Amino acid sequence: MLQLRDTAAAEDAVQEALLAALAGEANFAGRSNLRTWLTGILKHKIVDTIRRQGRERSAAELDPAGEASEFDSLFDRRGHWEEAPDAWEQPEGALGQKQFLAALEACLRALPERTAQAFMMREHLGLDTGEICKELRITPTHLWVMLYRARMALRQCLELNWFAK
């Protein structure tokens, strides 16, 4: 759901993954955990869905300028923080808590769609820069800007919604 941002598309990706797993059951040699194998299939189905969605989007939806304005106010014209964020005290301890994961998911949902998509492709799906740029039809420079903004927005959101509490 976080990657596709559409319940129907997420359900379709899971259905396609299950069908692919059933069709390729003979190829599962047991060298990995069944869950790991199924997760790999699902990751590929998510990428396929993103590709499909990319082909079906209008030019207005692909405008990267709309994403930039939301976070630009956090930085000065040289790219430095207007107001430096507070240091996190013990993020390792908080990571394992369910409440933290819920706050993180809420912060991910608050990101602009393409920024969240790029972040999830990089951090969750583990795709490299070339693959992400090809799928999203962006330059590596634009990807790095999107990832930087995603990380900074997540940090700010988590400071407000998790670490400040």
XYZ file of C-alpha atoms in Angstrom, residues 21-163:
143
model
C 4.231 -18.187 -7.201
C 1.722 -20.924 -7.995
C 2.823 -21.006 -11.616
C 6.504 -21.123 -10.634
C 6.136 -23.476 -7.691
C 8.321 -26.064 -9.411
C 11.146 -23.487 -9.616
C 11.234 -23.036 -5.829
C 14.198 -25.154 -4.808
C 14.024 -24.374 -1.100
C 17.396 -22.592 -1.056
C 15.696 -19.649 0.643
C 12.834 -19.179 3.041
C 9.398 -19.403 1.381
C 8.516 -15.958 2.706
C 11.698 -14.481 1.176
C 10.881 -16.076 -2.189
C 7.309 -14.754 -2.127
C 8.479 -11.279 -1.059
C 10.875 -11.204 -4.016
C 8.057 -12.065 -6.396
C 5.874 -9.364 -4.835
C 8.648 -6.764 -5.207
C 8.858 -7.542 -8.928
C 5.073 -7.281 -9.273
C 5.146 -3.895 -7.535
C 7.805 -2.686 -9.985
C 5.673 -3.981 -12.873
C 2.687 -2.059 -11.504
C 4.774 1.109 -11.184
C 5.890 0.684 -14.803
C 2.285 0.317 -15.908
C 1.217 3.349 -13.906
C 4.104 5.358 -15.362
C 2.916 4.673 -18.878
C -0.636 5.664 -17.988
C 0.070 8.986 -16.234
C -0.658 12.349 -17.790
C 2.089 14.907 -18.367
C 0.643 17.152 -15.617
C 1.151 14.396 -13.026
C 4.819 14.054 -13.992
C 5.664 17.704 -13.189
C 8.585 17.608 -10.720
C 8.284 21.336 -9.919
C 5.151 20.737 -7.849
C 7.059 18.450 -5.492
C 9.886 20.903 -4.945
C 7.942 23.846 -3.543
C 6.598 21.975 -0.513
C 9.989 21.458 1.134
C 11.976 24.378 -0.271
C 10.908 26.588 2.622
C 12.954 24.407 4.997
C 16.232 25.447 3.301
C 17.966 28.705 2.429
C 19.039 29.500 -1.123
C 22.358 27.668 -0.604
C 20.566 24.481 0.466
C 21.306 24.767 4.190
C 18.682 24.313 6.898
C 16.750 27.446 7.814
C 16.342 25.906 11.272
C 18.463 22.834 12.042
C 16.454 19.813 13.224
C 16.890 18.553 16.771
C 19.235 15.624 17.292
C 17.560 12.274 17.878
C 18.332 10.767 21.219
C 17.797 6.997 20.799
C 16.256 6.114 17.425
C 17.485 2.502 17.624
C 15.296 1.815 20.665
C 12.243 3.419 19.060
C 12.560 1.540 15.784
C 11.285 -1.727 17.182
C 8.109 -0.272 18.620
C 4.808 -0.628 16.798
C 3.890 2.980 17.473
C 7.059 4.160 15.742
C 6.305 2.056 12.686
C 2.782 3.488 12.573
C 4.203 7.028 12.779
C 6.716 6.212 10.034
C 3.968 4.875 7.764
C 1.898 8.017 8.364
C 4.910 10.167 7.498
C 5.512 8.163 4.315
C 1.880 8.668 3.288
C 2.314 12.434 3.797
C 5.141 12.624 1.229
C 4.334 13.632 -2.338
C 3.496 10.477 -4.293
C 6.521 10.411 -6.600
C 8.908 11.322 -3.783
C 7.539 8.509 -1.620
C 7.681 6.148 -4.572
C 11.356 6.952 -5.232
C 12.188 6.587 -1.525
C 10.418 3.236 -1.214
C 11.979 1.911 -4.419
C 15.411 2.780 -3.049
C 15.070 1.933 0.639
C 12.446 -0.819 0.710
C 12.749 -2.526 -2.668
C 16.520 -1.998 -2.808
C 16.608 -0.860 -6.428
C 19.699 0.960 -7.644
C 19.781 4.467 -9.107
C 19.687 3.339 -12.731
C 16.633 1.143 -12.232
C 14.723 3.823 -10.347
C 15.557 6.521 -12.893
C 14.451 4.253 -15.725
C 11.153 3.377 -14.022
C 10.304 6.941 -12.984
C 11.781 8.505 -16.151
C 13.932 10.968 -14.233
C 17.622 11.884 -14.151
C 19.960 10.650 -11.422
C 20.308 14.237 -10.167
C 16.545 14.567 -9.814
C 16.423 11.220 -7.998
C 19.055 12.313 -5.477
C 17.128 15.550 -4.852
C 13.915 13.565 -4.342
C 15.632 11.120 -1.951
C 17.212 13.963 0.006
C 13.883 15.739 0.337
C 12.164 12.497 1.334
C 14.703 11.856 4.084
C 14.499 15.413 5.376
C 10.687 15.417 5.311
C 10.583 12.052 7.103
C 13.011 13.334 9.689
C 10.938 16.459 10.287
C 7.683 14.498 10.419
C 9.105 11.947 12.849
C 10.534 14.690 15.052
C 7.083 16.253 15.300
C 5.013 13.071 15.491
C 7.270 10.649 17.308
C 10.375 12.007 18.988
